[in-house]
Amino acid sequence: MSQLALVIDLNVCVGCHACVTSCKQWNTSGWAGPLVDENPYDADPTGTFFNRVQTFEVGTFPDTETVHFPKSCLHCEDPPCVPVCPTGASHKRADNGIVLVDYDKCIGCKYCSWACPYGAREVDEQQKVMKKCTLCIDRITDLTLPERERKPACVLACPTSARLFGDVQDPDSEVSIAIRERGGYQLMPEWGTKPANHYLPRRKTRIYIDPEELIRADNPLRKEDLTTYSGEETLDDVTW
Amino acid sequence: MHPAFSVIFLTTLIGAGQGLFLALYTGQIYALANLLPAQGDEFYAFGSLVALALLVGGLIASFFHLGRPERAWRAAARWRTSWLSREVLVLPLVMALVFAYGLAHWTGHTQPLFTLGNWLAVDATLLIGLAATLAVFALFVCTAMVYAGVRFLEEWCSPLTVVNFTLFGLASGFMLAAAYSAFIGNQLVAFFGTWSVIFTVIALVSRFASLTRNAHLRHKSTVQSAIGVRHQTVSQKAQGATAGSFNTREFFHGRSAGTLRTVRLLFLFLVFPLPMLLIGAAYATQSPTLPIVAFAVQYLGLLFERWYFFAEARHPQNLYYQSVA
Ligand code: SF4
Ligand code: SF4
């Protein structure tokens, strides 16, 4: 068993949309046909994307924090979108756990999109079939590529390495360790969909300095050295 | 949710068709028990034709919902897990059985095949009608479970959805049977009308129950659980697209709260009191046209009801699509 997934580090994502554009570029150029755009240079542009970066503001000014939030299919381990599909076009691969849509079988009934609480599925307005993130299945399984390139386009494009890719069921994988040691969490855990993708939380880097580190607690006279130096050698000079 | 007219027409048309068939079959059974004057075979045959027309109309409407209608046959594949697939299978079955029922009447296959307990003469129409009745109820369940089975749409995910769909189908179908009887001028108007009023009253209770339930619904998901940030104040600044996306088109009705309230008032008036008043007036005045008006008004009301049913449901994905930069 293996379950491929992304782990997205919200602490380092800067919201540059490089993953969005690289995803679009790779997936619009593949054998599965384009991810169609409509009115791309006009009023009301719209189009099909597998991955979008959203931005949320947490808190009230001036105590606010900006969270850039990349969102794509989470490849749920218990995907509610799969059993509802009447044609079997939506399926979860047994070998690597990736949830895929067979574009040749999909009838565009949109029912699976109702059954995804995350809004990860989008109908292609021209091909009229359901589309969603494939974790670049055509790329990660392509043995003609060098191994370091067998990763989703978004992962390779991210300039801050906010996106990790790997098998979340292998306890020793980079992603499992990141989830375990850096507080990885799932979206909307209340639905029991068990998303395979995880997010790493925002963290503040703080140094904790105990007052005892500044004032010697074991100074019996509670009196620090008040010697005034005037250029002569001190203990620091000789020890360094 | 965005109310799609294809689905609004599908569910209301087949509901009325199913109800009409049940009305005809009920009439036949009452006649068999000598509780109603027996009708000629043409009454059932033409009635079945009308029911079939409604079912076909619903089916045609449903094709407009599909991006790739030419592949619709594939939808029969996953009946083990998908209510939509089950609906796709049971709908043609109902159509075939209603057709067979009408045909059996039309061709006069009404010679008793055998007699039960030496008083119930069972003929082909009775048997086909029984099978069709079971299929019709299965279709009510399948159609409603397409909606009630999506647990993320908490407004729909309730047994009340199944109850409502069934009762609205029965009410409008029996009302149509009354209209049909009035049109051809037989004596069954009062019988069908009374049953329609009974179903309408029960439907009023169950629809009120679901409206009340939904008004007090507390959604499981919040923007906090959606992005996993524990803070009381989280507001969206960008959703990853400057104009709309599939997510903003499919899951939002795009109307004001005022429009929603108006539609609710409209359907509460058009589905419940008005048709009942009209059919009551028809009974008092023996009018042949009022039952037809009553059905038309109730059907119109049901279109509003179904529109509201969709607009009322709020999908958790909407938490990710609250504002554009
Ligand atoms: S995120 Fe949505 S589309 Fe992706 S597997 Fe989960 S339920 Fe299905
Ligand atoms: S839109 Fe396509 S993938 Fe989704 S449920 Fe319908 S047939 Fe299946």
PDB file of N, CA and C in Angstrom, chain A residues 10-90:
ATOM      1  N   LEU A  10       2.476  25.967   5.181  1.00  0.00           N
ATOM      2  CA  LEU A  10       1.907  27.321   5.157  1.00  0.00           C
ATOM      3  C   LEU A  10       2.867  28.324   5.783  1.00  0.00           C
ATOM      4  N   ASN A  11       3.845  27.805   6.496  1.00  0.00           N
ATOM      5  CA  ASN A  11       4.777  28.706   7.157  1.00  0.00           C
ATOM      6  C   ASN A  11       5.727  29.355   6.156  1.00  0.00           C
ATOM      7  N   VAL A  12       5.945  28.694   5.032  1.00  0.00           N
ATOM      8  CA  VAL A  12       6.888  29.274   4.072  1.00  0.00           C
ATOM      9  C   VAL A  12       6.247  29.668   2.750  1.00  0.00           C
ATOM     10  N   CYS A  13       4.991  29.281   2.535  1.00  0.00           N
ATOM     11  CA  CYS A  13       4.346  29.682   1.280  1.00  0.00           C
ATOM     12  C   CYS A  13       4.227  31.204   1.251  1.00  0.00           C
ATOM     13  N   VAL A  14       4.708  31.796   0.142  1.00  0.00           N
ATOM     14  CA  VAL A  14       4.648  33.253   0.040  1.00  0.00           C
ATOM     15  C   VAL A  14       3.535  33.706  -0.892  1.00  0.00           C
ATOM     16  N   GLY A  15       2.751  32.774  -1.394  1.00  0.00           N
ATOM     17  CA  GLY A  15       1.615  33.145  -2.248  1.00  0.00           C
ATOM     18  C   GLY A  15       2.018  33.667  -3.599  1.00  0.00           C
ATOM     19  N   CYS A  16       3.081  33.073  -4.203  1.00  0.00           N
ATOM     20  CA  CYS A  16       3.575  33.598  -5.478  1.00  0.00           C
ATOM     21  C   CYS A  16       2.848  33.009  -6.680  1.00  0.00           C
ATOM     22  N   HIS A  17       2.042  31.968  -6.487  1.00  0.00           N
ATOM     23  CA  HIS A  17       1.273  31.316  -7.559  1.00  0.00           C
ATOM     24  C   HIS A  17       2.150  30.582  -8.566  1.00  0.00           C
ATOM     25  N   ALA A  18       3.421  30.334  -8.231  1.00  0.00           N
ATOM     26  CA  ALA A  18       4.265  29.571  -9.166  1.00  0.00           C
ATOM     27  C   ALA A  18       3.724  28.159  -9.345  1.00  0.00           C
ATOM     28  N   CYS A  19       3.174  27.588  -8.278  1.00  0.00           N
ATOM     29  CA  CYS A  19       2.610  26.235  -8.391  1.00  0.00           C
ATOM     30  C   CYS A  19       1.387  26.253  -9.298  1.00  0.00           C
ATOM     31  N   VAL A  20       0.613  27.359  -9.263  1.00  0.00           N
ATOM     32  CA  VAL A  20      -0.588  27.449 -10.090  1.00  0.00           C
ATOM     33  C   VAL A  20      -0.208  27.476 -11.563  1.00  0.00           C
ATOM     34  N   THR A  21       0.760  28.319 -11.889  1.00  0.00           N
ATOM     35  CA  THR A  21       1.110  28.465 -13.304  1.00  0.00           C
ATOM     36  C   THR A  21       1.841  27.229 -13.825  1.00  0.00           C
ATOM     37  N   SER A  22       2.705  26.646 -13.008  1.00  0.00           N
ATOM     38  CA  SER A  22       3.421  25.466 -13.496  1.00  0.00           C
ATOM     39  C   SER A  22       2.458  24.291 -13.642  1.00  0.00           C
ATOM     40  N   CYS A  23       1.486  24.194 -12.740  1.00  0.00           N
ATOM     41  CA  CYS A  23       0.467  23.146 -12.836  1.00  0.00           C
ATOM     42  C   CYS A  23      -0.321  23.310 -14.123  1.00  0.00           C
ATOM     43  N   LYS A  24      -0.746  24.541 -14.363  1.00  0.00           N
ATOM     44  CA  LYS A  24      -1.537  24.814 -15.560  1.00  0.00           C
ATOM     45  C   LYS A  24      -0.722  24.497 -16.808  1.00  0.00           C
ATOM     46  N   GLN A  25       0.536  24.926 -16.809  1.00  0.00           N
ATOM     47  CA  GLN A  25       1.374  24.710 -17.986  1.00  0.00           C
ATOM     48  C   GLN A  25       1.545  23.223 -18.263  1.00  0.00           C
ATOM     49  N   TRP A  26       1.866  22.460 -17.229  1.00  0.00           N
ATOM     50  CA  TRP A  26       2.103  21.033 -17.446  1.00  0.00           C
ATOM     51  C   TRP A  26       0.814  20.324 -17.869  1.00  0.00           C
ATOM     52  N   ASN A  27      -0.250  20.617 -17.154  1.00  0.00           N
ATOM     53  CA  ASN A  27      -1.464  19.832 -17.373  1.00  0.00           C
ATOM     54  C   ASN A  27      -2.286  20.302 -18.565  1.00  0.00           C
ATOM     55  N   THR A  28      -1.984  21.476 -19.087  1.00  0.00           N
ATOM     56  CA  THR A  28      -2.715  21.903 -20.272  1.00  0.00           C
ATOM     57  C   THR A  28      -2.001  21.398 -21.529  1.00  0.00           C
ATOM     58  N   SER A  29      -0.785  20.894 -21.352  1.00  0.00           N
ATOM     59  CA  SER A  29       0.016  20.482 -22.513  1.00  0.00           C
ATOM     60  C   SER A  29       0.056  18.975 -22.682  1.00  0.00           C
ATOM     61  N   GLY A  30      -0.616  18.247 -21.816  1.00  0.00           N
ATOM     62  CA  GLY A  30      -0.440  16.796 -21.829  1.00  0.00           C
ATOM     63  C   GLY A  30      -1.385  16.075 -22.764  1.00  0.00           C
ATOM     64  N   TRP A  31      -1.318  14.744 -22.693  1.00  0.00           N
ATOM     65  CA  TRP A  31      -2.136  13.911 -23.573  1.00  0.00           C
ATOM     66  C   TRP A  31      -3.613  14.050 -23.253  1.00  0.00           C
ATOM     67  N   ALA A  32      -3.957  14.514 -22.068  1.00  0.00           N
ATOM     68  CA  ALA A  32      -5.368  14.556 -21.682  1.00  0.00           C
ATOM     69  C   ALA A  32      -6.083  15.768 -22.257  1.00  0.00           C
ATOM     70  N   GLY A  33      -5.369  16.583 -23.040  1.00  0.00           N
ATOM     71  CA  GLY A  33      -6.026  17.743 -23.630  1.00  0.00           C
ATOM     72  C   GLY A  33      -5.916  18.951 -22.735  1.00  0.00           C
ATOM     73  N   PRO A  34      -6.260  20.132 -23.278  1.00  0.00           N
ATOM     74  CA  PRO A  34      -6.024  21.374 -22.545  1.00  0.00           C
ATOM     75  C   PRO A  34      -6.946  21.570 -21.345  1.00  0.00           C
ATOM     76  N   LEU A  35      -6.468  22.382 -20.417  1.00  0.00           N
ATOM     77  CA  LEU A  35      -7.321  22.896 -19.343  1.00  0.00           C
ATOM     78  C   LEU A  35      -7.846  24.221 -19.874  1.00  0.00           C
ATOM     79  N   VAL A  36      -9.069  24.201 -20.324  1.00  0.00           N
ATOM     80  CA  VAL A  36      -9.550  25.292 -21.164  1.00  0.00           C
ATOM     81  C   VAL A  36      -9.764  26.589 -20.379  1.00  0.00           C
ATOM     82  N   ASP A  37      -9.398  27.698 -21.008  1.00  0.00           N
ATOM     83  CA  ASP A  37      -9.713  29.033 -20.477  1.00  0.00           C
ATOM     84  C   ASP A  37     -10.764  29.672 -21.359  1.00  0.00           C
ATOM     85  N   GLU A  38     -11.593  30.509 -20.753  1.00  0.00           N
ATOM     86  CA  GLU A  38     -12.548  31.284 -21.547  1.00  0.00           C
ATOM     87  C   GLU A  38     -12.349  32.751 -21.228  1.00  0.00           C
ATOM     88  N   ASN A  39     -12.395  33.576 -22.248  1.00  0.00           N
ATOM     89  CA  ASN A  39     -12.131  35.015 -22.135  1.00  0.00           C
ATOM     90  C   ASN A  39     -10.847  35.307 -21.365  1.00  0.00           C
ATOM     91  N   PRO A  40      -9.734  34.648 -21.667  1.00  0.00           N
ATOM     92  CA  PRO A  40      -8.560  34.851 -20.821  1.00  0.00           C
ATOM     93  C   PRO A  40      -8.075  36.291 -20.800  1.00  0.00           C
ATOM     94  N   TYR A  41      -8.316  37.043 -21.909  1.00  0.00           N
ATOM     95  CA  TYR A  41      -7.825  38.431 -21.951  1.00  0.00           C
ATOM     96  C   TYR A  41      -8.966  39.420 -22.002  1.00  0.00           C
ATOM     97  N   ASP A  42     -10.109  39.025 -21.483  1.00  0.00           N
ATOM     98  CA  ASP A  42     -11.304  39.845 -21.632  1.00  0.00           C
ATOM     99  C   ASP A  42     -11.963  40.031 -20.267  1.00  0.00           C
ATOM    100  N   ALA A  43     -13.107  40.647 -20.282  1.00  0.00           N
ATOM    101  CA  ALA A  43     -13.850  40.741 -19.027  1.00  0.00           C
ATOM    102  C   ALA A  43     -14.282  39.339 -18.627  1.00  0.00           C
ATOM    103  N   ASP A  44     -14.421  39.117 -17.328  1.00  0.00           N
ATOM    104  CA  ASP A  44     -14.873  37.841 -16.809  1.00  0.00           C
ATOM    105  C   ASP A  44     -14.062  36.633 -17.291  1.00  0.00           C
ATOM    106  N   PRO A  45     -12.758  36.671 -17.129  1.00  0.00           N
ATOM    107  CA  PRO A  45     -11.984  35.490 -17.526  1.00  0.00           C
ATOM    108  C   PRO A  45     -12.294  34.327 -16.591  1.00  0.00           C
ATOM    109  N   THR A  46     -12.300  33.145 -17.142  1.00  0.00           N
ATOM    110  CA  THR A  46     -12.501  31.973 -16.285  1.00  0.00           C
ATOM    111  C   THR A  46     -11.784  30.801 -16.927  1.00  0.00           C
ATOM    112  N   GLY A  47     -11.546  29.788 -16.155  1.00  0.00           N
ATOM    113  CA  GLY A  47     -10.820  28.658 -16.714  1.00  0.00           C
ATOM    114  C   GLY A  47     -10.716  27.527 -15.723  1.00  0.00           C
ATOM    115  N   THR A  48     -10.171  26.429 -16.202  1.00  0.00           N
ATOM    116  CA  THR A  48     -10.048  25.244 -15.372  1.00  0.00           C
ATOM    117  C   THR A  48      -8.658  25.209 -14.735  1.00  0.00           C
ATOM    118  N   PHE A  49      -8.625  25.054 -13.454  1.00  0.00           N
ATOM    119  CA  PHE A  49      -7.364  24.951 -12.727  1.00  0.00           C
ATOM    120  C   PHE A  49      -7.430  23.751 -11.792  1.00  0.00           C
ATOM    121  N   PHE A  50      -6.306  23.091 -11.636  1.00  0.00           N
ATOM    122  CA  PHE A  50      -6.239  22.000 -10.659  1.00  0.00           C
ATOM    123  C   PHE A  50      -5.864  22.538  -9.289  1.00  0.00           C
ATOM    124  N   ASN A  51      -5.251  23.692  -9.303  1.00  0.00           N
ATOM    125  CA  ASN A  51      -4.619  24.178  -8.089  1.00  0.00           C
ATOM    126  C   ASN A  51      -4.810  25.683  -8.040  1.00  0.00           C
ATOM    127  N   ARG A  52      -5.232  26.174  -6.897  1.00  0.00           N
ATOM    128  CA  ARG A  52      -5.397  27.611  -6.754  1.00  0.00           C
ATOM    129  C   ARG A  52      -4.763  28.048  -5.442  1.00  0.00           C
ATOM    130  N   VAL A  53      -4.217  29.247  -5.433  1.00  0.00           N
ATOM    131  CA  VAL A  53      -3.677  29.772  -4.178  1.00  0.00           C
ATOM    132  C   VAL A  53      -4.621  30.860  -3.682  1.00  0.00           C
ATOM    133  N   GLN A  54      -5.144  30.660  -2.507  1.00  0.00           N
ATOM    134  CA  GLN A  54      -6.061  31.624  -1.923  1.00  0.00           C
ATOM    135  C   GLN A  54      -5.357  32.353  -0.791  1.00  0.00           C
ATOM    136  N   THR A  55      -5.923  33.483  -0.416  1.00  0.00           N
ATOM    137  CA  THR A  55      -5.295  34.255   0.650  1.00  0.00           C
ATOM    138  C   THR A  55      -6.320  34.596   1.713  1.00  0.00           C
ATOM    139  N   PHE A  56      -5.945  34.358   2.947  1.00  0.00           N
ATOM    140  CA  PHE A  56      -6.831  34.659   4.073  1.00  0.00           C
ATOM    141  C   PHE A  56      -6.101  35.600   5.024  1.00  0.00           C
ATOM    142  N   GLU A  57      -6.877  36.441   5.666  1.00  0.00           N
ATOM    143  CA  GLU A  57      -6.298  37.313   6.689  1.00  0.00           C
ATOM    144  C   GLU A  57      -6.822  36.858   8.040  1.00  0.00           C
ATOM    145  N   VAL A  58      -5.893  36.630   8.942  1.00  0.00           N
ATOM    146  CA  VAL A  58      -6.256  36.132  10.262  1.00  0.00           C
ATOM    147  C   VAL A  58      -6.067  37.264  11.261  1.00  0.00           C
ATOM    148  N   GLY A  59      -7.084  37.521  12.069  1.00  0.00           N
ATOM    149  CA  GLY A  59      -6.964  38.554  13.092  1.00  0.00           C
ATOM    150  C   GLY A  59      -7.530  39.885  12.622  1.00  0.00           C
ATOM    151  N   THR A  60      -7.429  40.887  13.506  1.00  0.00           N
ATOM    152  CA  THR A  60      -7.950  42.211  13.198  1.00  0.00           C
ATOM    153  C   THR A  60      -6.784  43.189  13.182  1.00  0.00           C
ATOM    154  N   PHE A  61      -6.804  44.103  12.223  1.00  0.00           N
ATOM    155  CA  PHE A  61      -5.722  45.069  12.099  1.00  0.00           C
ATOM    156  C   PHE A  61      -5.513  45.805  13.410  1.00  0.00           C
ATOM    157  N   PRO A  62      -4.328  46.035  13.923  1.00  0.00           N
ATOM    158  CA  PRO A  62      -3.047  45.736  13.279  1.00  0.00           C
ATOM    159  C   PRO A  62      -2.506  44.338  13.605  1.00  0.00           C
ATOM    160  N   ASP A  63      -3.250  43.557  14.382  1.00  0.00           N
ATOM    161  CA  ASP A  63      -2.736  42.228  14.744  1.00  0.00           C
ATOM    162  C   ASP A  63      -3.157  41.203  13.713  1.00  0.00           C
ATOM    163  N   THR A  64      -2.687  41.362  12.511  1.00  0.00           N
ATOM    164  CA  THR A  64      -3.128  40.440  11.472  1.00  0.00           C
ATOM    165  C   THR A  64      -1.974  39.631  10.936  1.00  0.00           C
ATOM    166  N   GLU A  65      -2.356  38.573  10.298  1.00  0.00           N
ATOM    167  CA  GLU A  65      -1.385  37.689   9.684  1.00  0.00           C
ATOM    168  C   GLU A  65      -1.987  37.260   8.363  1.00  0.00           C
ATOM    169  N   THR A  66      -1.185  37.223   7.316  1.00  0.00           N
ATOM    170  CA  THR A  66      -1.677  36.810   6.000  1.00  0.00           C
ATOM    171  C   THR A  66      -1.317  35.353   5.780  1.00  0.00           C
ATOM    172  N   VAL A  67      -2.310  34.564   5.474  1.00  0.00           N
ATOM    173  CA  VAL A  67      -2.060  33.144   5.215  1.00  0.00           C
ATOM    174  C   VAL A  67      -2.332  32.868   3.745  1.00  0.00           C
ATOM    175  N   HIS A  68      -1.308  32.484   3.028  1.00  0.00           N
ATOM    176  CA  HIS A  68      -1.500  32.049   1.646  1.00  0.00           C
ATOM    177  C   HIS A  68      -1.774  30.557   1.670  1.00  0.00           C
ATOM    178  N   PHE A  69      -2.806  30.174   0.956  1.00  0.00           N
ATOM    179  CA  PHE A  69      -3.350  28.844   1.149  1.00  0.00           C
ATOM    180  C   PHE A  69      -3.540  28.140  -0.205  1.00  0.00           C
ATOM    181  N   PRO A  70      -2.565  27.345  -0.630  1.00  0.00           N
ATOM    182  CA  PRO A  70      -2.722  26.599  -1.890  1.00  0.00           C
ATOM    183  C   PRO A  70      -3.727  25.469  -1.694  1.00  0.00           C
ATOM    184  N   LYS A  71      -4.611  25.316  -2.676  1.00  0.00           N
ATOM    185  CA  LYS A  71      -5.704  24.350  -2.516  1.00  0.00           C
ATOM    186  C   LYS A  71      -5.847  23.531  -3.793  1.00  0.00           C
ATOM    187  N   SER A  72      -5.796  22.225  -3.621  1.00  0.00           N
ATOM    188  CA  SER A  72      -6.014  21.311  -4.751  1.00  0.00           C
ATOM    189  C   SER A  72      -6.649  20.053  -4.188  1.00  0.00           C
ATOM    190  N   CYS A  73      -6.937  19.089  -5.046  1.00  0.00           N
ATOM    191  CA  CYS A  73      -7.523  17.835  -4.556  1.00  0.00           C
ATOM    192  C   CYS A  73      -6.596  17.229  -3.513  1.00  0.00           C
ATOM    193  N   LEU A  74      -7.187  16.756  -2.413  1.00  0.00           N
ATOM    194  CA  LEU A  74      -6.397  16.265  -1.292  1.00  0.00           C
ATOM    195  C   LEU A  74      -6.179  14.757  -1.358  1.00  0.00           C
ATOM    196  N   HIS A  75      -6.663  14.135  -2.415  1.00  0.00           N
ATOM    197  CA  HIS A  75      -6.516  12.686  -2.597  1.00  0.00           C
ATOM    198  C   HIS A  75      -6.888  11.920  -1.336  1.00  0.00           C
ATOM    199  N   CYS A  76      -8.113  12.199  -0.891  1.00  0.00           N
ATOM    200  CA  CYS A  76      -8.623  11.607   0.349  1.00  0.00           C
ATOM    201  C   CYS A  76      -8.421  10.097   0.364  1.00  0.00           C
ATOM    202  N   GLU A  77      -8.087   9.588   1.551  1.00  0.00           N
ATOM    203  CA  GLU A  77      -7.935   8.140   1.669  1.00  0.00           C
ATOM    204  C   GLU A  77      -9.300   7.470   1.662  1.00  0.00           C
ATOM    205  N   ASP A  78     -10.323   8.214   2.062  1.00  0.00           N
ATOM    206  CA  ASP A  78     -11.690   7.707   1.997  1.00  0.00           C
ATOM    207  C   ASP A  78     -12.496   8.699   1.152  1.00  0.00           C
ATOM    208  N   PRO A  79     -12.256   8.725  -0.150  1.00  0.00           N
ATOM    209  CA  PRO A  79     -12.786   9.825  -0.972  1.00  0.00           C
ATOM    210  C   PRO A  79     -14.299   9.742  -1.182  1.00  0.00           C
ATOM    211  N   PRO A  80     -15.061  10.695  -0.667  1.00  0.00           N
ATOM    212  CA  PRO A  80     -16.517  10.656  -0.834  1.00  0.00           C
ATOM    213  C   PRO A  80     -16.947  10.905  -2.271  1.00  0.00           C
ATOM    214  N   CYS A  81     -16.044  11.466  -3.092  1.00  0.00           N
ATOM    215  CA  CYS A  81     -16.390  11.779  -4.472  1.00  0.00           C
ATOM    216  C   CYS A  81     -16.417  10.545  -5.350  1.00  0.00           C
ATOM    217  N   VAL A  82     -15.774   9.471  -4.929  1.00  0.00           N
ATOM    218  CA  VAL A  82     -15.654   8.293  -5.803  1.00  0.00           C
ATOM    219  C   VAL A  82     -16.924   7.431  -5.842  1.00  0.00           C
ATOM    220  N   PRO A  83     -17.464   7.002  -4.682  1.00  0.00           N
ATOM    221  CA  PRO A  83     -18.627   6.098  -4.774  1.00  0.00           C
ATOM    222  C   PRO A  83     -19.856   6.730  -5.413  1.00  0.00           C
ATOM    223  N   VAL A  84     -19.980   8.060  -5.392  1.00  0.00           N
ATOM    224  CA  VAL A  84     -21.185   8.682  -5.941  1.00  0.00           C
ATOM    225  C   VAL A  84     -21.162   8.751  -7.462  1.00  0.00           C
ATOM    226  N   CYS A  85     -19.996   8.590  -8.057  1.00  0.00           N
ATOM    227  CA  CYS A  85     -19.893   8.722  -9.514  1.00  0.00           C
ATOM    228  C   CYS A  85     -20.658   7.586 -10.185  1.00  0.00           C
ATOM    229  N   PRO A  86     -21.658   7.902 -11.022  1.00  0.00           N
ATOM    230  CA  PRO A  86     -22.486   6.833 -11.593  1.00  0.00           C
ATOM    231  C   PRO A  86     -21.786   6.028 -12.672  1.00  0.00           C
ATOM    232  N   THR A  87     -20.720   6.574 -13.249  1.00  0.00           N
ATOM    233  CA  THR A  87     -20.098   5.890 -14.384  1.00  0.00           C
ATOM    234  C   THR A  87     -18.837   5.136 -14.007  1.00  0.00           C
ATOM    235  N   GLY A  88     -18.304   5.406 -12.820  1.00  0.00           N
ATOM    236  CA  GLY A  88     -17.006   4.829 -12.482  1.00  0.00           C
ATOM    237  C   GLY A  88     -15.851   5.627 -13.057  1.00  0.00           C
ATOM    238  N   ALA A  89     -16.146   6.799 -13.644  1.00  0.00           N
ATOM    239  CA  ALA A  89     -15.065   7.630 -14.177  1.00  0.00           C
ATOM    240  C   ALA A  89     -14.148   8.091 -13.049  1.00  0.00           C
ATOM    241  N   SER A  90     -14.735   8.450 -11.920  1.00  0.00           N
ATOM    242  CA  SER A  90     -13.929   8.829 -10.763  1.00  0.00           C
ATOM    243  C   SER A  90     -13.478   7.565 -10.052  1.00  0.00           C
TER     244      SER A  90
END
